[in-house]
């Protein structure tokens, strides 16, 4: 296998044992980014000189016996919502903005000795869907460059699927780490709320925002999550799922594309075949209700954050993002309170669900990657009583861990994601189940044929 | 349910200028936004405190 498609932990081990030079690896990454990025648009900014300097420092330290840990010398990247050098949030509004500080997770990655390759494309401020008419060219899906890689962490999905980074940090307010993971055929992990710091990440909806790692394997994503300042993630061990109680809330995911359902059902059968105790259960609410609550909270909080800038008349917001902010201003206070109360009710229901189940299994999203639109989508596509079902919002509402892992391909050759969700604080069980499925399924070895 | 002028006035009260095209889009999406609000109210019913009968 090409070096650029090896896992983060593989290259880390090669560097720890001095069989691979961090400088050579970083040079290969930079050369690949230079070659592929004009076609795929994963990166807004590449820190070539700085990355090579970090790689040389890592090489010297490792040669001297001072290996810092699994990220030492490993080339990774950050979504452009993290404060780190040029930080545009995918918006013309901040096209020339350079952050004066660094996000907590960036600082922590430096402490771990990671090599930071650059800043990755994003939907504007983590929400408005990318289009071909945007100020920044959109990231493209390596499995079909005419399609979106999913968002909002678009560049992370693209970079990982095309072998342009070994890991990435995205953000996830309603699925923005897991949706691009599903559409791009990689792994996205939204940890338990609060596990990874969001300090220094430009907010979208502070009560729902999460930082989350993306990678090509579950173990790599877990390694990235281990950089938080106060480790609380217990060892998640190997891939054994025998006896694991897997709930399948089919009343929650009765919508969506039949091809997606077919692959997810096959993945659930594989978990059962590996010894998990699988049973159907009812959550008592549907995906449209969950998305409605998530969006009411997100639109309201985003509108509050951006109101002063909107009022100032400063130009630069894209068409869709400007509209969703105004829609957020039309949500009355009592509706925001209802949404937060409904969220509390859902959290209580999930507490009950996880008394008798260890993880829930469902699709990440009931669709596969759309063609990139030529221009802004109508607002009725975003604010709709029949939205594309995104099963991701649930975990943001109750705060539990969730992982999207590849589970097959559509007849068009586009990836499909299986999502596993767990009880808050029990990230280890969700990672273990996802890893077990990943090992059994073998999708992790599939890479986009256009970018060998 | 709500007309373009009402939306314009609400946003203007907040000091936010909005173009006629944007107002039209907001008016088109508003019924779905109201449907979301009703879903939230319905789902919150058990959690909301209510006045005793």
Short mmCIF file of C-alpha atoms in Angstrom, two decimals:
data_model
loop_
_atom_site.label_atom_id
_atom_site.label_comp_id
_atom_site.label_asym_id
_atom_site.label_seq_id
_atom_site.Cartn_x
_atom_site.Cartn_y
_atom_site.Cartn_z
CA UNK A 1 0.00 0.00 0.00
CA UNK A 2 1.13 3.54 -0.71
CA UNK A 3 2.54 5.35 2.29
CA UNK A 4 -0.06 8.12 1.99
CA UNK A 5 -2.89 5.67 2.59
CA UNK A 6 -1.29 3.99 5.61
CA UNK A 7 -2.99 4.55 8.92
CA UNK A 8 -1.84 7.22 11.37
CA UNK A 9 -0.79 4.56 13.87
CA UNK A 10 1.12 2.62 11.19
CA UNK A 11 3.28 5.58 10.19
CA UNK A 12 3.63 6.56 13.82
CA UNK A 13 5.04 3.13 14.65
CA UNK A 14 7.38 3.27 11.66
CA UNK A 15 8.70 6.61 12.88
CA UNK A 16 8.99 5.51 16.51
CA UNK A 17 11.12 2.58 15.42
CA UNK A 18 13.15 4.88 13.11
CA UNK A 19 12.14 3.03 9.93
CA UNK A 20 10.48 6.14 8.52
CA UNK A 21 11.68 9.72 8.58
CA UNK A 22 9.13 12.37 9.65
CA UNK A 23 10.80 14.74 7.19
CA UNK A 24 10.42 12.31 4.29
CA UNK A 25 6.82 11.61 5.25
CA UNK A 26 5.99 15.31 5.50
CA UNK A 27 7.69 15.98 2.15
CA UNK A 28 5.58 13.25 0.56
CA UNK A 29 2.42 14.73 2.05
CA UNK A 30 3.29 18.24 0.88
CA UNK A 31 4.09 16.98 -2.61
CA UNK A 32 0.79 15.09 -2.74
CA UNK A 33 -1.17 18.12 -1.50
CA UNK A 34 0.60 20.28 -4.08
CA UNK A 35 -0.42 17.82 -6.81
CA UNK A 36 -3.99 16.98 -5.72
CA UNK A 37 -5.25 20.11 -4.01
CA UNK A 38 -5.90 22.09 -7.23
CA UNK A 39 -8.35 19.32 -8.23
CA UNK A 40 -9.81 18.50 -4.82
CA UNK A 41 -9.71 21.74 -2.83
CA UNK A 42 -9.21 20.11 0.57
CA UNK A 43 -6.85 22.79 1.92
CA UNK A 44 -7.31 26.55 2.10
CA UNK A 45 -3.84 27.07 3.56
CA UNK A 46 -0.75 24.87 3.58
CA UNK A 47 2.02 25.54 6.11
CA UNK A 48 4.78 23.94 4.02
CA UNK A 49 7.85 25.56 5.59
CA UNK A 50 6.50 25.36 9.12
CA UNK A 51 5.47 21.71 8.65
CA UNK A 52 8.95 20.77 7.45
CA UNK A 53 10.48 22.58 10.42
CA UNK A 54 8.17 20.66 12.77
CA UNK A 55 9.07 17.41 11.01
CA UNK A 56 12.81 18.11 11.37
CA UNK A 57 12.33 18.82 15.08
CA UNK A 58 10.36 15.57 15.48
CA UNK A 59 13.02 13.62 13.61
CA UNK A 60 15.75 15.00 15.82
CA UNK A 61 13.82 14.27 19.03
CA UNK A 62 12.88 10.74 18.01
CA UNK A 63 16.47 10.04 16.95
CA UNK A 64 17.51 11.21 20.43
CA UNK A 65 15.11 8.81 22.09
CA UNK A 66 12.54 11.44 23.05
CA UNK A 67 9.45 9.99 21.37
CA UNK A 68 6.46 11.94 22.66
CA UNK A 69 3.61 9.64 21.67
CA UNK A 70 1.51 8.44 18.73
CA UNK A 71 1.19 11.86 17.08
CA UNK A 72 4.92 12.66 17.17
CA UNK A 73 6.00 13.53 13.64
CA UNK A 74 2.59 12.66 12.14
CA UNK A 75 1.19 15.10 9.54
CA UNK A 76 -2.32 16.23 10.47
CA UNK A 77 -4.54 19.22 9.66
CA UNK A 78 -7.26 21.41 11.17
CA UNK A 79 -10.59 22.61 9.86
CA UNK A 80 -10.52 26.31 9.16
CA UNK A 81 -12.77 27.08 12.12
CA UNK A 82 -9.86 26.44 14.51
CA UNK A 83 -7.88 29.55 15.33
CA UNK A 84 -4.49 28.96 13.80
CA UNK A 85 -2.89 31.46 11.42
CA UNK A 86 -5.19 32.39 8.53
CA UNK A 87 -8.68 31.50 9.79
CA UNK A 88 -11.44 32.23 7.28
CA UNK A 89 -14.28 29.96 8.49
CA UNK A 90 -14.93 29.47 4.78
CA UNK A 91 -16.36 32.97 4.56
CA UNK A 92 -15.45 35.92 2.39
CA UNK A 93 -16.22 37.95 5.52
CA UNK A 94 -13.00 36.65 7.14
CA UNK A 95 -11.00 36.09 3.96
CA UNK A 96 -8.06 38.13 5.31
CA UNK A 97 -8.39 37.23 8.99
CA UNK A 98 -5.33 35.92 10.76
CA UNK A 99 -5.95 34.52 14.25
CA UNK A 100 -4.04 36.17 17.08
CA UNK A 101 -4.12 33.03 19.24
CA UNK A 102 -4.26 29.29 18.70
CA UNK A 103 -7.12 26.96 19.59
CA UNK A 104 -6.53 24.70 22.59
CA UNK A 105 -6.38 21.58 20.43
CA UNK A 106 -3.80 23.13 18.12
CA UNK A 107 -1.59 23.90 21.10
CA UNK A 108 -2.11 20.40 22.39
CA UNK A 109 -1.22 18.87 19.02
CA UNK A 110 2.03 20.83 19.09
CA UNK A 111 2.79 19.52 22.58
CA UNK A 112 2.28 16.00 21.22
CA UNK A 113 4.75 16.75 18.42
CA UNK A 114 2.29 16.57 15.53
CA UNK A 115 3.23 18.13 12.20
CA UNK A 116 0.50 20.59 11.20
CA UNK A 117 0.08 20.60 7.43
CA UNK A 118 -2.52 23.33 7.10
CA UNK A 119 -6.11 24.51 7.31
CA UNK A 120 -8.96 22.55 5.76
CA UNK A 121 -12.01 23.69 3.81
CA UNK A 122 -15.32 24.09 5.60
CA UNK A 123 -18.90 25.02 4.95
CA UNK A 124 -19.24 28.72 5.76
CA UNK A 125 -19.05 29.03 9.56
CA UNK A 126 -19.79 25.30 9.74
CA UNK A 127 -23.28 25.46 8.26
CA UNK A 128 -24.04 26.83 4.79
CA UNK A 129 -23.63 24.16 2.12
CA UNK A 130 -20.66 24.68 -0.20
CA UNK A 131 -21.39 25.54 -3.83
CA UNK A 132 -19.37 26.01 -6.98
CA UNK A 133 -20.07 29.75 -6.78
CA UNK A 134 -18.55 30.25 -3.31
CA UNK A 135 -15.77 32.70 -2.55
CA UNK A 136 -13.53 29.74 -1.70
CA UNK A 137 -13.68 26.85 -4.19
CA UNK A 138 -15.43 23.91 -2.51
CA UNK A 139 -13.69 20.75 -1.44
CA UNK A 140 -14.60 17.86 -3.74
CA UNK A 141 -15.38 14.25 -2.99
CA UNK A 142 -12.43 12.04 -4.03
CA UNK A 143 -14.88 9.26 -4.95
CA UNK A 144 -16.57 11.60 -7.46
CA UNK A 145 -15.15 15.12 -7.69
CA UNK A 146 -18.43 16.51 -9.00
CA UNK A 147 -19.99 15.73 -5.63
CA UNK A 148 -19.68 17.17 -2.14
CA UNK A 149 -17.48 15.34 0.37
CA UNK A 150 -20.15 16.16 2.97
CA UNK A 151 -19.94 18.84 5.57
CA UNK A 152 -19.37 20.89 7.25
CA UNK A 153 -15.84 19.51 7.74
CA UNK A 154 -15.56 19.15 3.97
CA UNK A 155 -11.80 19.50 3.59
CA UNK A 156 -11.14 16.92 6.29
CA UNK A 157 -13.26 14.34 4.49
CA UNK A 158 -11.52 15.07 1.21
CA UNK A 159 -8.00 15.16 2.62
CA UNK A 160 -8.37 11.86 4.45
CA UNK A 161 -10.11 10.03 1.62
CA UNK A 162 -7.44 11.13 -0.86
CA UNK A 163 -4.44 10.47 1.38
CA UNK A 164 -3.55 14.13 1.95
CA UNK A 165 -3.31 13.87 5.78
CA UNK A 166 -3.15 11.12 8.39
CA UNK A 167 -5.67 12.72 10.68
CA UNK A 168 -7.72 15.87 11.03
CA UNK A 169 -9.70 17.81 13.57
CA UNK A 170 -13.16 18.91 12.50
CA UNK A 171 -16.09 20.34 14.38
CA UNK A 172 -19.54 18.84 14.86
CA UNK A 173 -22.67 20.78 15.83
CA UNK A 174 -25.22 18.42 14.29
CA UNK A 175 -23.03 15.95 12.40
CA UNK A 176 -20.28 17.96 10.74
CA UNK A 177 -17.59 15.39 11.54
CA UNK A 178 -19.71 12.30 10.88
CA UNK A 179 -21.49 13.43 7.72
CA UNK A 180 -18.29 14.06 5.71
CA UNK A 181 -16.91 10.84 7.14
CA UNK A 182 -19.92 8.96 5.73
CA UNK A 183 -19.88 10.71 2.34
CA UNK A 184 -16.10 10.41 1.94
CA UNK A 185 -15.62 6.86 3.23
CA UNK A 186 -13.57 7.67 6.33
CA UNK A 187 -14.08 7.63 10.11
CA UNK A 188 -15.59 10.52 12.08
CA UNK A 189 -15.75 10.52 15.87
CA UNK A 190 -17.83 12.96 17.89
CA UNK A 191 -16.71 12.44 21.47
CA UNK A 192 -18.84 12.89 24.56
CA UNK A 193 -19.70 16.55 25.01
CA UNK A 194 -16.85 18.42 26.67
CA UNK A 195 -14.23 15.72 26.20
CA UNK A 196 -12.30 17.79 23.64
CA UNK A 197 -11.87 21.52 24.14
CA UNK A 198 -13.65 23.91 21.77
CA UNK A 199 -11.75 26.92 23.11
CA UNK A 200 -10.39 28.83 20.16
CA UNK A 201 -12.87 27.29 17.72
CA UNK A 202 -15.16 29.87 16.08
CA UNK A 203 -18.61 28.87 17.39
CA UNK A 204 -21.69 28.00 15.41
CA UNK A 205 -24.03 26.97 18.23
CA UNK A 206 -22.14 26.91 21.53
CA UNK A 207 -24.56 24.59 23.35
CA UNK A 208 -24.22 21.94 20.60
CA UNK A 209 -20.69 22.49 19.23
CA UNK A 210 -18.13 19.70 19.61
CA UNK A 211 -14.57 19.23 18.43
CA UNK A 212 -14.00 15.85 16.82
CA UNK A 213 -11.26 13.88 15.09
CA UNK A 214 -11.46 12.32 11.65
CA UNK A 215 -9.15 9.64 10.30
CA UNK A 216 -9.05 6.58 8.07
CA UNK A 217 -9.44 4.13 10.95
CA UNK A 218 -11.24 4.06 14.28
CA UNK A 219 -7.97 3.49 16.15
CA UNK A 220 -6.47 6.57 14.47
CA UNK A 221 -9.47 8.69 15.48
CA UNK A 222 -9.12 7.46 19.07
CA UNK A 223 -5.41 8.32 19.01
CA UNK A 224 -6.23 11.85 17.89
CA UNK A 225 -8.80 12.20 20.68
CA UNK A 226 -6.18 11.21 23.24
CA UNK A 227 -4.54 14.65 22.96
CA UNK A 228 -7.06 16.42 25.16
CA UNK A 229 -5.46 18.14 28.15
CA UNK A 230 -7.03 15.99 30.83
CA UNK A 231 -7.20 12.39 29.61
CA UNK A 232 -10.37 10.69 30.76
CA UNK A 233 -10.92 8.34 27.84
CA UNK A 234 -10.32 4.87 29.27
CA UNK A 235 -8.37 2.34 27.23
CA UNK A 236 -10.86 1.11 24.68
CA UNK A 237 -8.97 -2.05 23.92
CA UNK A 238 -9.43 -4.35 20.98
CA UNK A 239 -12.40 -5.17 18.87
CA UNK A 240 -14.37 -7.73 20.83
CA UNK A 241 -18.15 -7.16 20.66
CA UNK A 242 -19.37 -10.50 22.00
CA UNK A 243 -22.24 -9.82 24.37
CA UNK A 244 -22.42 -6.13 23.53
CA UNK A 245 -26.06 -4.98 23.65
CA UNK A 246 -26.75 -3.22 20.35
CA UNK A 247 -30.08 -1.42 20.00
CA UNK A 248 -31.53 -0.74 16.57
CA UNK A 249 -34.02 2.18 16.70
CA UNK A 250 -35.75 1.53 13.39
CA UNK A 251 -38.59 3.94 14.20
CA UNK A 252 -35.95 6.68 14.24
CA UNK A 253 -34.42 5.78 10.86
CA UNK A 254 -37.33 4.62 8.80
CA UNK A 255 -36.60 7.28 6.16
CA UNK A 256 -33.75 7.60 3.71
CA UNK A 257 -32.31 5.99 0.61
CA UNK A 258 -32.89 2.21 0.25
CA UNK A 259 -29.25 1.60 -0.67
CA UNK A 260 -28.14 3.21 2.58
CA UNK A 261 -30.61 1.12 4.58
CA UNK A 262 -29.46 -2.05 2.83
CA UNK A 263 -25.79 -1.48 3.72
CA UNK A 264 -26.58 -0.49 7.29
CA UNK A 265 -28.77 -3.57 7.77
CA UNK A 266 -25.89 -5.71 6.48
CA UNK A 267 -23.52 -4.02 8.94
CA UNK A 268 -25.92 -4.71 11.81
CA UNK A 269 -26.08 -8.38 10.75
CA UNK A 270 -22.26 -8.41 10.79
CA UNK A 271 -22.24 -7.11 14.36
CA UNK A 272 -24.70 -9.84 15.32
CA UNK A 273 -22.51 -12.37 13.54
CA UNK A 274 -19.56 -11.21 15.64
CA UNK A 275 -21.49 -12.00 18.81
CA UNK A 276 -23.29 -8.76 19.65
CA UNK A 277 -26.79 -9.08 21.11
CA UNK A 278 -28.84 -7.07 18.61
CA UNK A 279 -32.44 -6.06 19.28
CA UNK A 280 -34.90 -3.51 17.93
CA UNK A 281 -36.10 -0.73 20.17
CA UNK A 282 -38.29 2.34 19.89
CA UNK A 283 -37.02 5.79 20.85
CA UNK A 284 -40.46 7.35 20.68
CA UNK A 285 -39.43 10.26 18.50
CA UNK A 286 -38.38 10.64 14.87
CA UNK A 287 -35.45 12.10 13.02
CA UNK A 288 -37.41 15.09 11.72
CA UNK A 289 -38.33 16.11 15.27
CA UNK A 290 -34.71 15.76 16.39
CA UNK A 291 -33.47 17.79 13.43
CA UNK A 292 -36.10 20.46 14.06
CA UNK A 293 -34.95 20.86 17.65
CA UNK A 294 -31.29 20.85 16.64
CA UNK A 295 -31.81 23.44 13.94
CA UNK A 296 -33.97 25.73 16.13
CA UNK A 297 -31.18 25.79 18.71
CA UNK A 298 -28.43 26.17 16.11
CA UNK A 299 -30.12 28.93 14.12
CA UNK A 300 -30.99 30.86 17.29
CA UNK A 301 -27.51 30.60 18.81
CA UNK A 302 -25.76 31.36 15.51
CA UNK A 303 -27.99 34.39 14.98
CA UNK A 304 -27.20 35.66 18.47
CA UNK A 305 -23.45 35.24 17.85
CA UNK A 306 -23.53 37.01 14.48
CA UNK A 307 -26.18 39.68 15.22
CA UNK A 308 -23.76 42.54 15.84
CA UNK A 309 -21.91 41.81 12.59
CA UNK A 310 -25.17 41.48 10.64
CA UNK A 311 -26.40 44.77 12.09
CA UNK A 312 -23.15 46.50 11.18
CA UNK A 313 -23.90 45.85 7.52
CA UNK A 314 -20.42 44.44 7.02
CA UNK A 315 -20.43 42.57 3.73
CA UNK A 316 -19.09 39.12 3.09
CA UNK A 317 -21.61 36.60 4.36
CA UNK A 318 -22.57 34.09 1.70
CA UNK A 319 -26.16 33.92 0.47
CA UNK A 320 -27.30 30.83 2.39
CA UNK A 321 -25.52 31.68 5.63
CA UNK A 322 -26.91 35.22 5.62
CA UNK A 323 -30.39 33.77 5.18
CA UNK A 324 -30.13 31.16 7.92
CA UNK A 325 -28.92 33.83 10.34
CA UNK A 326 -31.96 35.95 9.53
CA UNK A 327 -34.17 32.87 9.93
CA UNK A 328 -32.58 32.40 13.36
CA UNK A 329 -33.60 35.94 14.27
CA UNK A 330 -37.21 35.02 13.46
CA UNK A 331 -37.24 32.21 16.06
CA UNK A 332 -38.98 33.62 19.16
CA UNK A 333 -37.49 33.15 22.60
CA UNK A 334 -40.23 30.78 23.75
CA UNK A 335 -39.50 28.46 20.80
CA UNK A 336 -35.82 28.37 21.74
CA UNK A 337 -36.85 27.44 25.30
CA UNK A 338 -39.21 24.74 23.99
CA UNK A 339 -36.36 23.35 21.89
CA UNK A 340 -34.00 23.25 24.87
CA UNK A 341 -36.71 21.63 27.03
CA UNK A 342 -37.40 19.07 24.32
CA UNK A 343 -33.66 18.41 24.18
CA UNK A 344 -33.68 17.77 27.94
CA UNK A 345 -36.56 15.33 27.48
CA UNK A 346 -34.67 13.49 24.74
CA UNK A 347 -31.62 13.29 27.00
CA UNK A 348 -33.70 11.70 29.74
CA UNK A 349 -35.12 9.20 27.27
CA UNK A 350 -31.61 8.33 26.08
CA UNK A 351 -30.48 7.76 29.67
CA UNK A 352 -33.23 5.15 29.95
CA UNK A 353 -32.32 3.60 26.60
CA UNK A 354 -28.71 3.16 27.65
CA UNK A 355 -29.71 1.35 30.84
CA UNK A 356 -30.54 -1.66 28.67
CA UNK A 357 -28.28 -1.08 25.64
CA UNK A 358 -24.58 -0.37 25.20
CA UNK A 359 -24.70 1.19 21.74
CA UNK A 360 -27.30 2.14 19.15
CA UNK A 361 -26.76 1.35 15.47
CA UNK A 362 -28.19 3.42 12.60
CA UNK A 363 -27.15 5.10 9.37
CA UNK A 364 -25.09 8.26 9.68
CA UNK A 365 -27.26 9.92 7.05
CA UNK A 366 -30.07 8.57 4.90
CA UNK A 367 -28.46 9.66 1.64
CA UNK A 368 -25.18 9.64 -0.21
CA UNK A 369 -23.11 12.52 -1.56
CA UNK A 370 -25.01 15.09 -3.65
CA UNK A 371 -23.59 16.81 -6.74
CA UNK A 372 -22.02 20.15 -5.81
CA UNK A 373 -24.64 22.81 -6.58
CA UNK A 374 -23.78 25.51 -9.12
CA UNK A 375 -25.05 28.24 -6.82
CA UNK A 376 -26.75 28.81 -3.48
CA UNK A 377 -29.51 26.37 -2.59
CA UNK A 378 -32.94 27.78 -1.76
CA UNK A 379 -33.51 28.30 1.95
CA UNK A 380 -36.42 25.84 1.76
CA UNK A 381 -33.84 23.10 1.21
CA UNK A 382 -32.34 23.86 4.64
CA UNK A 383 -35.52 24.74 6.50
CA UNK A 384 -37.83 21.94 5.53
CA UNK A 385 -40.43 19.63 7.03
CA UNK A 386 -38.91 16.83 4.91
CA UNK A 387 -35.16 17.27 5.28
CA UNK A 388 -32.52 14.80 4.15
CA UNK A 389 -32.46 12.63 7.27
CA UNK A 390 -29.30 13.31 9.24
CA UNK A 391 -29.27 10.83 12.12
CA UNK A 392 -26.29 12.60 13.63
CA UNK A 393 -28.15 15.40 15.46
CA UNK A 394 -29.37 13.07 18.19
CA UNK A 395 -25.92 12.62 19.74
CA UNK A 396 -25.33 16.39 19.81
CA UNK A 397 -28.63 16.88 21.64
CA UNK A 398 -27.97 14.35 24.42
CA UNK A 399 -24.18 14.74 24.39
CA UNK A 400 -23.15 11.11 23.90
CA UNK A 401 -20.31 9.73 21.79
CA UNK A 402 -20.91 8.69 18.19
CA UNK A 403 -18.72 7.26 15.45
CA UNK A 404 -19.36 7.03 11.71
CA UNK A 405 -17.52 4.17 10.05
CA UNK A 406 -17.67 3.12 6.36
CA UNK A 407 -20.10 0.27 5.71
CA UNK A 408 -20.22 -0.10 1.93
CA UNK A 409 -20.74 1.62 -1.40
CA UNK A 410 -23.78 2.52 -3.46
CA UNK A 411 -24.19 1.34 -7.04
CA UNK A 412 -22.71 4.74 -8.01
CA UNK A 413 -19.54 3.86 -6.10
CA UNK A 414 -20.22 6.33 -3.28
CA UNK A 415 -19.50 5.50 0.37
CA UNK A 416 -22.16 4.81 3.00
CA UNK A 417 -21.67 5.29 6.74
CA UNK A 418 -22.77 3.22 9.73
CA UNK A 419 -23.21 5.26 12.89
CA UNK A 420 -22.79 3.87 16.39
CA UNK A 421 -23.90 5.95 19.38
CA UNK A 422 -23.32 5.42 23.08
CA UNK A 423 -24.02 6.67 26.57
CA UNK A 424 -22.31 9.91 27.60
CA UNK A 425 -18.85 9.18 29.00
CA UNK A 426 -18.71 5.69 27.52
CA UNK A 427 -16.72 6.59 24.42
CA UNK A 428 -14.62 3.46 24.87
CA UNK A 429 -17.54 1.11 24.16
CA UNK A 430 -18.57 2.97 21.01
CA UNK A 431 -14.99 2.99 19.72
CA UNK A 432 -14.63 -0.71 20.51
CA UNK A 433 -17.79 -1.60 18.60
CA UNK A 434 -16.84 0.58 15.63
CA UNK A 435 -13.35 -0.91 15.55
CA UNK A 436 -14.76 -4.43 15.66
CA UNK A 437 -17.05 -3.73 12.73
CA UNK A 438 -14.26 -2.01 10.79
CA UNK A 439 -11.94 -4.98 11.26
CA UNK A 440 -14.58 -7.47 10.21
CA UNK A 441 -15.83 -5.49 7.22
CA UNK A 442 -12.58 -4.52 5.52
CA UNK A 443 -13.89 -1.26 3.97
CA UNK A 444 -10.93 0.61 5.45
CA UNK A 445 -8.72 -0.77 2.68
CA UNK A 446 -10.83 0.83 -0.07
CA UNK A 447 -9.47 4.07 -1.54
CA UNK A 448 -10.68 6.28 -4.39
CA UNK A 449 -9.25 4.79 -7.58
CA UNK A 450 -8.72 8.21 -9.20
CA UNK A 451 -6.07 9.14 -6.65
CA UNK A 452 -3.77 6.10 -6.31
CA UNK B 1 -49.21 33.02 7.95
CA UNK B 2 -46.61 35.76 7.68
CA UNK B 3 -45.95 38.18 4.86
CA UNK B 4 -42.79 39.67 3.51
CA UNK B 5 -43.49 43.04 5.07
CA UNK B 6 -43.88 41.57 8.55
CA UNK B 7 -40.56 39.76 8.22
CA UNK B 8 -38.91 42.94 6.95
CA UNK B 9 -40.21 44.91 9.95
CA UNK B 10 -39.09 42.26 12.45
CA UNK B 11 -35.58 42.21 11.04
CA UNK B 12 -35.51 45.98 10.73
CA UNK B 13 -36.39 46.27 14.43
CA UNK B 14 -33.22 44.33 15.10
CA UNK B 15 -31.27 46.64 12.81
CA UNK B 16 -30.70 44.00 10.13
CA UNK B 17 -31.17 45.08 6.53
CA UNK B 18 -32.59 42.45 4.19
CA UNK B 19 -32.99 42.54 0.43
CA UNK B 20 -36.37 41.92 -1.24
CA UNK B 21 -35.07 38.62 -2.66
CA UNK B 22 -33.93 37.48 0.77
CA UNK B 23 -37.28 38.46 2.28
CA UNK B 24 -39.05 36.38 -0.34
CA UNK B 25 -36.90 33.34 0.49
CA UNK B 26 -37.48 33.83 4.20
CA UNK B 27 -41.23 34.00 3.64
CA UNK B 28 -41.11 30.79 1.60
CA UNK B 29 -39.23 28.95 4.35
CA UNK B 30 -41.23 30.41 7.23
CA UNK B 31 -44.02 27.77 7.27
CA UNK B 32 -41.42 25.03 7.78
CA UNK B 33 -39.78 27.09 10.52
CA UNK B 34 -43.16 27.34 12.26
CA UNK B 35 -43.64 23.59 11.85
CA UNK B 36 -40.29 23.07 13.61
CA UNK B 37 -41.41 25.36 16.44
CA UNK B 38 -44.60 23.33 16.86
CA UNK B 39 -42.63 20.08 16.90
CA UNK B 40 -40.38 21.48 19.62
CA UNK B 41 -43.39 22.64 21.65
CA UNK B 42 -45.03 19.26 21.29
CA UNK B 43 -41.92 17.35 22.28
CA UNK B 44 -41.24 19.72 25.17
CA UNK B 45 -44.72 19.31 26.63
CA UNK B 46 -43.65 16.71 29.16
CA UNK B 47 -40.65 18.76 30.13
CA UNK B 48 -42.33 22.16 30.27
CA UNK B 49 -43.90 23.25 33.48
CA UNK B 50 -47.53 24.18 33.05
CA UNK B 51 -49.96 26.09 35.17
CA UNK B 52 -52.18 23.81 37.24
CA UNK B 53 -55.77 23.45 36.00
#
